[in-house]
Structures are given as C-alpha cells and as structure tokens.
Amino acid sequence: MPVRAPIPTTELPMTCGTPVGALCLLAFLASPAPAQQDVMVMRAERLGPNLAAISGFANGNILVLTGPDGTLLVDAQSARRVGLADSVLTSLGAPPVRWVINTHYHSDHTEGNALFRNRGAEIIGQEQLPVQMAKDTTIAAWGDWHRTPADPAAMPTRTFRDTLSLYVNGQRVIITHIPSAHTDGDAIVWLPDANVIHIGDLFEHLAPPFMDWWAGGRLAGMLAGVDWALAHSDSATRIVPGHGPVGTRAELLAYRRMLLGVSRDIATQVKAGATLEEAQASQPANAWQSQLGSQRRMNELVALLYLGLTQYESAEMLERLSPRTAEATLPW
C-alpha cells in the first residue's frame, strides 16, 4: 500500500444520495491517513537457516535471504524506515545486499532501494515498476492522494516482463508477474526449496486489501494472484504478506474468501443500482471483522470496492463467481 494510504479519516457519511460513489467519496476522503498505526519498530522472524522476514505491522515486510553470494531482499521499505531495516540486517550478520526485488511500485516498498543501489545492489522489478514510480499525479477521487516521482536512485536497474529466475545462496528464486492485481506491476517471489512465498500487497494480513485502481489494479488480478500462491503452496508454506504477520496457506485462503465475498456482495448491490450509502448500510464486510479490524477499516474497504466496481471493474464478472465455484478451480 502507499506510505500514507489514501483512506478516509472518518466514518462514511450517510447523507449523500448519488448513485455513483466517487462524488460522495470526495466529501469524506479529505486527507490521506495511514491505514495502520505508524510503527517505527522492526523485528526479524526466522523462516529458515538463512531466511528471515523483517516486519513491524505498519511497515512493508522485507524477505531476507543471506549466504556466501551476498544478501537478497524482497522489498526495501520507505526512505523514512530503511535505516531501521538496515540496522536489523546488521543484527542478523547479513553480508552486503546484492539484490533487491520489488513486489510493486508503492513507496513504502521501493524508496529504500536507493540506499542499497548506492552501495552497489541490483534493483529488480517488473517492467511497469519504473513507469509507475516516475509518475507525478494527484488522485482526486481518493482523498487527493499525491504520488511523488521516485528518487532516480531508487529506480530498478533490471526489469522483466513475465518471469525471472535467480539462483542465490543455494535457493531458487522465482519471480512471477501477476497482471493488473494490486497494481499493474505486481510480482510474487517464490522460493520453492525453502517453501516460502513473498506475495507483496496482494495479501495484507489482518488488514483490508487495497486495489490501486489508478495504477492498473483490479479485483480479478488480485484474486488471480492469490490463486497463484495457493496453487504453489501447502500447509507448511510460510507466506510473507506485504503488511502484517507472516501467514499460512489457510490464512491466505480465508483472506481470499473474505475478498471475494465482500466484493461479490457489493457487486450485486451495484448491479441493482444501490448508492454508496446503501451498500455501506448493509455492512457487507462485517462478517470478516476479525480479518479487517475496526468498523472504520471495513467502511474504507466498502468505499474502495464500491468505487472500483462502479468505475473500473465489472460487477457482472464478480457476481458470476461463488466462493465454492472459484475455489473448485484451484489445482489442489
């Protein structure tokens, strides 16, 4: 998600009667605010002999692979927090960082690239990554969220289109592009020998998902990315989300059910001509409160999905899917 996620700071108003939510959204999305508490603490969780995840709930998670070839990172934090992550690397005794793989363009995952690139690291990302990182634009429909162009030193030095494979420190590292998902340049990083997947912001564990509609994000792609991870995992797989605690396959499946269930409910209401307030009043996300958190966060998710399903995504496509039908298509 963005460093300052473009979400409302107050509850949704219940007085706007327009059938299309963007015009209501402008009334209450006055200023972006962090989706989660701004935590300036990071810790390392061991995932294997030479693998760890650096996290702190509001911070983007970093996967660390160390060994004689040097250190490989998946994601690099924001400029504000990369020094903390670097300190954790030092505490782990990690050798110099030689590779950074970005899961997507958002600055809380890419600004830290500059620190490691200036030390000689290769920065790897899907080919849309530099396109999105270079944009200077304001998203009026989502609280005047301003996207600032990235520091040139944070830009990738190597890009790929569909897949890229590395062999580092005795581990296969398989990078796969998931088109039009959280953004248009998402990458899942799979370490099959370690049975670890970094899925980026396709999975925000114990927090609402975020589709960046304005950078090519789409629900269908989010679900496809989650399905890819489910198809390449088992009950022992450790799944590193973009934010939140390291999860399991069962937790990722529960997240998928939540995302599809809430989206399908809102899609049905959109097709019936419901206003944003009517969709909000039905509380379609409340059944998943244990995964999403507060009522405010659930309202934010409904607002985001309503906006997407009225302007960017096909409500009919989601309405045709049931949780049972969708899960039955998975190869397990």
Tab-separated table of C-alpha atoms in Angstrom:
chain	number	residue	atom	x	y	z
A	1	MET	CA	0.000	0.000	0.000
A	2	PRO	CA	1.133	3.623	-0.263
A	3	VAL	CA	3.146	5.054	2.627
A	4	ARG	CA	0.183	7.220	3.525
A	5	ALA	CA	-2.645	5.061	2.347
A	6	PRO	CA	-5.412	7.075	0.661
A	7	ILE	CA	-8.207	6.184	3.049
A	8	PRO	CA	-10.770	8.221	4.969
A	9	THR	CA	-10.099	9.509	8.449
A	10	THR	CA	-13.765	9.487	9.484
A	11	GLU	CA	-16.772	7.239	9.085
A	12	LEU	CA	-18.670	7.323	5.809
A	13	PRO	CA	-21.381	9.985	5.665
A	14	MET	CA	-24.907	8.666	5.266
A	15	THR	CA	-26.458	11.675	3.565
A	16	CYS	CA	-25.188	11.680	0.001
A	17	GLY	CA	-27.729	10.230	-2.409
A	18	THR	CA	-25.845	9.946	-5.665
A	19	PRO	CA	-25.840	6.522	-7.304
A	20	VAL	CA	-22.135	6.694	-8.129
A	21	GLY	CA	-19.832	6.763	-5.133
A	22	ALA	CA	-16.954	8.924	-6.374
A	23	LEU	CA	-18.937	12.074	-5.837
A	24	CYS	CA	-19.661	11.010	-2.240
A	25	LEU	CA	-16.101	9.905	-1.725
A	26	LEU	CA	-14.861	13.419	-2.301
A	27	ALA	CA	-16.952	14.606	0.616
A	28	PHE	CA	-15.211	12.477	3.207
A	29	LEU	CA	-11.856	11.483	1.763
A	30	ALA	CA	-10.452	14.856	2.654
A	31	SER	CA	-6.977	13.764	3.662
A	32	PRO	CA	-4.970	10.575	3.339
A	33	ALA	CA	-4.088	8.806	6.572
A	34	PRO	CA	-2.096	5.703	7.443
A	35	ALA	CA	-4.097	2.503	7.184
A	36	GLN	CA	-2.316	1.168	10.232
A	37	GLN	CA	-0.580	2.761	13.188
A	38	ASP	CA	2.760	4.266	12.170
A	39	VAL	CA	5.053	1.772	13.870
A	40	MET	CA	8.734	2.724	13.933
A	41	VAL	CA	9.896	-0.635	15.275
A	42	MET	CA	11.114	-3.578	13.219
A	43	ARG	CA	11.960	-7.122	14.121
A	44	ALA	CA	13.253	-10.202	12.338
A	45	GLU	CA	11.425	-13.521	12.254
A	46	ARG	CA	13.481	-16.529	11.229
A	47	LEU	CA	11.915	-18.544	8.411
A	48	GLY	CA	14.859	-20.877	7.835
A	49	PRO	CA	18.621	-21.209	8.365
A	50	ASN	CA	19.382	-18.301	6.029
A	51	LEU	CA	15.921	-16.748	5.661
A	52	ALA	CA	14.126	-14.114	7.710
A	53	ALA	CA	11.248	-11.675	7.422
A	54	ILE	CA	11.742	-8.136	8.717
A	55	SER	CA	8.453	-6.642	9.808
A	56	GLY	CA	6.639	-4.195	12.040
A	57	PHE	CA	2.900	-4.194	11.470
A	58	ALA	CA	2.518	-0.896	9.580
A	59	ASN	CA	5.826	-1.393	7.811
A	60	GLY	CA	6.159	-3.193	4.495
A	61	ASN	CA	7.600	-6.651	5.097
A	62	ILE	CA	11.070	-7.494	3.793
A	63	LEU	CA	12.173	-11.041	2.998
A	64	VAL	CA	15.892	-11.580	3.618
A	65	LEU	CA	17.976	-14.360	2.050
A	66	THR	CA	21.595	-14.431	3.235
A	67	GLY	CA	24.628	-16.515	2.350
A	68	PRO	CA	28.007	-16.556	0.622
A	69	ASP	CA	26.620	-14.954	-2.539
A	70	GLY	CA	25.527	-11.897	-0.549
A	71	THR	CA	22.122	-10.783	0.701
A	72	LEU	CA	18.948	-10.734	-1.372
A	73	LEU	CA	15.989	-8.646	-0.228
A	74	VAL	CA	12.396	-8.681	-1.351
A	75	ASP	CA	11.243	-5.068	-0.923
A	76	ALA	CA	13.197	-2.291	0.720
A	77	GLN	CA	10.883	-0.166	2.852
A	78	SER	CA	10.374	3.598	2.709
A	79	ALA	CA	13.140	6.176	2.872
A	80	ARG	CA	11.972	7.010	6.376
A	81	ARG	CA	12.297	3.452	7.662
A	82	VAL	CA	15.008	1.814	5.566
A	83	GLY	CA	17.625	2.749	8.158
A	84	LEU	CA	15.738	0.665	10.711
A	85	ALA	CA	15.653	-2.268	8.324
A	86	ASP	CA	19.360	-1.827	7.660
A	87	SER	CA	20.021	-1.995	11.405
A	88	VAL	CA	18.103	-5.269	11.608
A	89	LEU	CA	20.208	-6.635	8.743
A	90	THR	CA	23.316	-5.726	10.718
A	91	SER	CA	21.956	-7.504	13.792
A	92	LEU	CA	21.397	-10.606	11.650
A	93	GLY	CA	25.014	-10.506	10.494
A	94	ALA	CA	23.837	-10.223	6.896
A	95	PRO	CA	26.504	-9.742	4.223
A	96	PRO	CA	26.201	-6.793	1.823
A	97	VAL	CA	22.940	-6.546	-0.102
A	98	ARG	CA	23.473	-7.512	-3.731
A	99	TRP	CA	19.873	-7.815	-4.941
A	100	VAL	CA	16.594	-6.096	-4.127
A	101	ILE	CA	13.410	-7.424	-5.735
A	102	ASN	CA	10.378	-5.142	-5.572
A	103	THR	CA	6.878	-6.619	-5.364
A	104	HIS	CA	5.297	-3.368	-6.680
A	105	TYR	CA	5.912	0.362	-7.009
A	106	HIS	CA	4.458	1.852	-3.797
A	107	SER	CA	6.997	3.941	-1.966
A	108	ASP	CA	6.789	2.007	1.306
A	109	HIS	CA	8.307	-0.894	-0.642
A	110	THR	CA	10.667	0.926	-3.032
A	111	GLU	CA	12.073	4.150	-1.563
A	112	GLY	CA	14.665	2.148	0.362
A	113	ASN	CA	16.049	0.880	-2.946
A	114	ALA	CA	18.239	3.965	-3.140
A	115	LEU	CA	20.244	3.058	-0.038
A	116	PHE	CA	21.126	-0.366	-1.385
A	117	ARG	CA	21.578	0.693	-5.006
A	118	ASN	CA	24.065	3.329	-3.891
A	119	ARG	CA	26.018	0.507	-2.254
A	120	GLY	CA	26.060	-1.492	-5.476
A	121	ALA	CA	22.920	-3.630	-5.293
A	122	GLU	CA	20.927	-4.629	-8.358
A	123	ILE	CA	17.290	-3.481	-8.156
A	124	ILE	CA	14.842	-5.829	-9.891
A	125	GLY	CA	11.218	-5.151	-10.781
A	126	GLN	CA	8.518	-5.841	-13.323
A	127	GLU	CA	8.708	-3.568	-16.356
A	128	GLN	CA	5.779	-1.414	-15.208
A	129	LEU	CA	7.602	-0.581	-11.975
A	130	PRO	CA	9.675	2.346	-13.337
A	131	VAL	CA	6.653	3.627	-15.267
A	132	GLN	CA	4.583	3.925	-12.104
A	133	MET	CA	7.480	5.141	-9.939
A	134	ALA	CA	8.073	8.069	-12.309
A	135	LYS	CA	4.520	9.430	-12.156
A	136	ASP	CA	3.685	12.782	-10.578
A	137	THR	CA	-0.063	12.869	-10.145
A	138	THR	CA	-2.857	13.539	-7.673
A	139	ILE	CA	-5.791	11.148	-7.260
A	140	ALA	CA	-8.729	13.451	-6.511
A	141	ALA	CA	-11.187	10.569	-6.110
A	142	TRP	CA	-9.189	9.120	-3.227
A	143	GLY	CA	-8.562	11.963	-0.823
A	144	ASP	CA	-6.253	13.957	-3.122
A	145	TRP	CA	-3.619	11.269	-2.775
A	146	HIS	CA	-0.461	12.714	-4.309
A	147	ARG	CA	2.024	10.405	-5.968
A	148	THR	CA	5.507	11.907	-5.988
A	149	PRO	CA	8.089	10.725	-8.536
A	150	ALA	CA	10.672	8.384	-7.069
A	151	ASP	CA	14.280	9.292	-6.435
A	152	PRO	CA	16.184	8.227	-9.577
A	153	ALA	CA	18.497	6.215	-7.331
A	154	ALA	CA	15.513	4.092	-6.251
A	155	MET	CA	14.635	3.066	-9.806
A	156	PRO	CA	15.173	-0.544	-10.901
A	157	THR	CA	18.361	-1.427	-12.727
A	158	ARG	CA	16.878	-4.615	-14.201
A	159	THR	CA	13.321	-5.284	-15.324
A	160	PHE	CA	11.427	-8.308	-16.572
A	161	ARG	CA	8.074	-8.859	-18.286
A	162	ASP	CA	6.596	-12.194	-17.165
A	163	THR	CA	9.036	-14.257	-15.112
A	164	LEU	CA	12.621	-14.133	-13.932
A	165	SER	CA	14.578	-16.839	-12.125
A	166	LEU	CA	17.688	-16.450	-9.983
A	167	TYR	CA	19.828	-18.911	-8.062
A	168	VAL	CA	21.174	-17.292	-4.908
A	169	ASN	CA	22.727	-18.840	-1.810
A	170	GLY	CA	21.615	-22.323	-2.802
A	171	GLN	CA	17.999	-21.262	-3.339
A	172	ARG	CA	15.909	-20.976	-6.466
A	173	VAL	CA	14.240	-17.561	-6.532
A	174	ILE	CA	11.340	-17.456	-8.987
A	175	ILE	CA	9.754	-14.063	-9.697
A	176	THR	CA	6.347	-14.078	-11.396
A	177	HIS	CA	4.369	-11.105	-12.674
A	178	ILE	CA	0.684	-11.025	-11.753
A	179	PRO	CA	-1.007	-8.657	-14.247
A	180	SER	CA	-3.445	-5.973	-13.094
A	181	ALA	CA	-3.723	-7.009	-9.445
A	182	HIS	CA	-2.774	-4.706	-6.546
A	183	THR	CA	-1.162	-2.580	-9.294
A	184	ASP	CA	-0.201	-3.275	-12.912
A	185	GLY	CA	3.349	-4.297	-11.976
A	186	ASP	CA	2.997	-6.803	-9.144
A	187	ALA	CA	5.473	-9.620	-8.639
A	188	ILE	CA	5.254	-12.683	-6.412
A	189	VAL	CA	8.604	-14.060	-5.238
A	190	TRP	CA	8.666	-17.823	-4.632
A	191	LEU	CA	11.493	-19.763	-3.010
A	192	PRO	CA	10.366	-23.353	-3.679
A	193	ASP	CA	13.317	-25.012	-1.936
A	194	ALA	CA	12.556	-23.087	1.263
A	195	ASN	CA	8.757	-23.292	0.803
A	196	VAL	CA	8.422	-19.526	1.272
A	197	ILE	CA	6.424	-17.031	-0.807
A	198	HIS	CA	6.540	-13.225	-0.601
A	199	ILE	CA	3.221	-12.175	-2.103
A	200	GLY	CA	3.519	-8.414	-1.566
A	201	ASP	CA	0.373	-6.348	-1.112
A	202	LEU	CA	-1.776	-8.933	-2.841
A	203	PHE	CA	-2.153	-10.113	0.771
A	204	GLU	CA	-2.412	-7.691	3.689
A	205	HIS	CA	-2.721	-9.939	6.686
A	206	LEU	CA	-5.236	-8.758	9.329
A	207	ALA	CA	-5.910	-5.544	7.402
A	208	PRO	CA	-8.134	-4.545	4.469
A	209	PRO	CA	-6.794	-5.172	0.976
A	210	PHE	CA	-6.080	-2.205	-1.273
A	211	MET	CA	-6.560	-2.146	-5.026
A	212	ASP	CA	-4.722	0.746	-6.664
A	213	TRP	CA	-7.314	1.320	-9.380
A	214	TRP	CA	-5.302	4.315	-10.671
A	215	ALA	CA	-2.209	2.197	-11.373
A	216	GLY	CA	-3.997	-0.651	-13.125
A	217	GLY	CA	-5.053	-2.595	-10.031
A	218	ARG	CA	-8.077	-4.858	-10.454
A	219	LEU	CA	-10.018	-7.327	-8.322
A	220	ALA	CA	-9.773	-10.106	-10.894
A	221	GLY	CA	-5.995	-9.823	-10.813
A	222	MET	CA	-5.889	-9.731	-7.009
A	223	LEU	CA	-7.842	-12.986	-6.915
A	224	ALA	CA	-5.650	-14.487	-9.644
A	225	GLY	CA	-2.519	-13.605	-7.686
A	226	VAL	CA	-3.865	-15.152	-4.509
A	227	ASP	CA	-4.843	-18.243	-6.512
A	228	TRP	CA	-1.302	-18.467	-7.895
A	229	ALA	CA	0.098	-18.501	-4.363
A	230	LEU	CA	-2.479	-21.056	-3.219
A	231	ALA	CA	-1.563	-23.303	-6.141
A	232	HIS	CA	2.150	-23.101	-5.249
A	233	SER	CA	1.800	-23.673	-1.514
A	234	ASP	CA	0.911	-26.349	1.008
A	235	SER	CA	0.113	-26.462	4.705
A	236	ALA	CA	3.774	-25.867	5.619
A	237	THR	CA	4.370	-22.866	3.337
A	238	ARG	CA	5.257	-19.569	5.006
A	239	ILE	CA	3.551	-16.726	3.155
A	240	VAL	CA	5.046	-13.270	3.683
A	241	PRO	CA	2.364	-10.610	3.114
A	242	GLY	CA	3.025	-7.033	2.116
A	243	HIS	CA	1.954	-5.980	5.613
A	244	GLY	CA	1.134	-7.859	8.780
A	245	PRO	CA	2.351	-11.117	10.293
A	246	VAL	CA	3.751	-13.965	8.225
A	247	GLY	CA	0.835	-16.200	7.294
A	248	THR	CA	-0.112	-19.691	6.262
A	249	ARG	CA	-1.920	-21.123	3.286
A	250	ALA	CA	-5.076	-21.491	5.379
A	251	GLU	CA	-4.915	-17.808	6.333
A	252	LEU	CA	-4.415	-16.801	2.702
A	253	LEU	CA	-7.425	-18.888	1.710
A	254	ALA	CA	-9.517	-17.185	4.414
A	255	TYR	CA	-8.367	-13.816	3.036
A	256	ARG	CA	-9.443	-14.876	-0.461
A	257	ARG	CA	-12.872	-15.888	0.787
A	258	MET	CA	-13.217	-12.526	2.513
A	259	LEU	CA	-12.154	-10.506	-0.542
A	260	LEU	CA	-14.387	-12.434	-2.925
A	261	GLY	CA	-17.312	-12.479	-0.506
A	262	VAL	CA	-17.312	-8.744	0.210
A	263	SER	CA	-16.671	-7.867	-3.439
A	264	ARG	CA	-19.420	-10.134	-4.702
A	265	ASP	CA	-21.915	-8.678	-2.234
A	266	ILE	CA	-21.096	-5.121	-3.315
A	267	ALA	CA	-21.154	-6.107	-6.995
A	268	THR	CA	-24.683	-7.446	-6.596
A	269	GLN	CA	-25.763	-4.194	-4.957
A	270	VAL	CA	-24.086	-2.083	-7.637
A	271	LYS	CA	-25.888	-4.030	-10.353
A	272	ALA	CA	-29.174	-3.348	-8.528
A	273	GLY	CA	-28.442	0.402	-8.522
A	274	ALA	CA	-27.540	0.805	-4.845
A	275	THR	CA	-25.912	4.015	-3.686
A	276	LEU	CA	-22.697	4.037	-1.704
A	277	GLU	CA	-24.675	4.717	1.473
A	278	GLU	CA	-26.980	1.792	0.829
A	279	ALA	CA	-24.048	-0.527	0.249
A	280	GLN	CA	-22.399	0.817	3.385
A	281	ALA	CA	-25.524	0.402	5.495
A	282	SER	CA	-25.738	-3.277	4.564
A	283	GLN	CA	-22.340	-3.804	6.255
A	284	PRO	CA	-21.101	-6.431	3.788
A	285	ALA	CA	-17.644	-6.595	5.385
A	286	ASN	CA	-18.734	-7.056	8.983
A	287	ALA	CA	-18.771	-10.846	8.821
A	288	TRP	CA	-14.992	-10.661	8.359
A	289	GLN	CA	-14.213	-8.171	11.114
A	290	SER	CA	-11.609	-10.491	12.642
A	291	GLN	CA	-9.594	-10.149	9.417
A	292	LEU	CA	-10.238	-6.459	8.781
A	293	GLY	CA	-10.226	-4.711	12.148
A	294	SER	CA	-12.343	-1.721	13.090
A	295	GLN	CA	-15.626	-0.537	11.623
A	296	ARG	CA	-13.716	2.351	10.057
A	297	ARG	CA	-11.455	-0.044	8.188
A	298	MET	CA	-14.408	-2.073	6.992
A	299	ASN	CA	-16.079	1.130	5.777
A	300	GLU	CA	-12.886	2.035	3.935
A	301	LEU	CA	-12.855	-1.311	2.156
A	302	VAL	CA	-16.506	-0.986	1.118
A	303	ALA	CA	-15.832	2.528	-0.198
A	304	LEU	CA	-12.824	1.338	-2.184
A	305	LEU	CA	-14.676	-1.621	-3.656
A	306	TYR	CA	-17.743	0.468	-4.494
A	307	LEU	CA	-15.562	2.966	-6.322
A	308	GLY	CA	-13.824	0.198	-8.246
A	309	LEU	CA	-16.993	-1.668	-9.124
A	310	THR	CA	-18.712	1.464	-10.424
A	311	GLN	CA	-15.778	2.871	-12.386
A	312	TYR	CA	-13.035	0.313	-13.024
A	313	GLU	CA	-14.191	-3.284	-12.611
A	314	SER	CA	-17.020	-5.427	-13.979
A	315	ALA	CA	-19.627	-6.113	-11.317
A	316	GLU	CA	-21.079	-8.842	-13.538
A	317	MET	CA	-17.768	-10.722	-13.583
A	318	LEU	CA	-17.677	-10.986	-9.793
A	319	GLU	CA	-21.363	-11.761	-9.463
A	320	ARG	CA	-20.875	-14.884	-11.576
A	321	LEU	CA	-18.343	-16.271	-9.106
A	322	SER	CA	-19.298	-18.014	-5.900
A	323	PRO	CA	-16.676	-18.888	-3.275
A	324	ARG	CA	-17.309	-22.604	-3.825
A	325	THR	CA	-17.049	-22.368	-7.620
A	326	ALA	CA	-13.903	-20.255	-7.523
A	327	GLU	CA	-12.113	-22.489	-5.034
A	328	ALA	CA	-13.046	-25.590	-7.022
A	329	THR	CA	-10.966	-24.282	-9.938
A	330	LEU	CA	-7.763	-24.356	-7.888
A	331	PRO	CA	-5.407	-27.288	-8.612
A	332	TRP	CA	-5.384	-28.838	-5.132
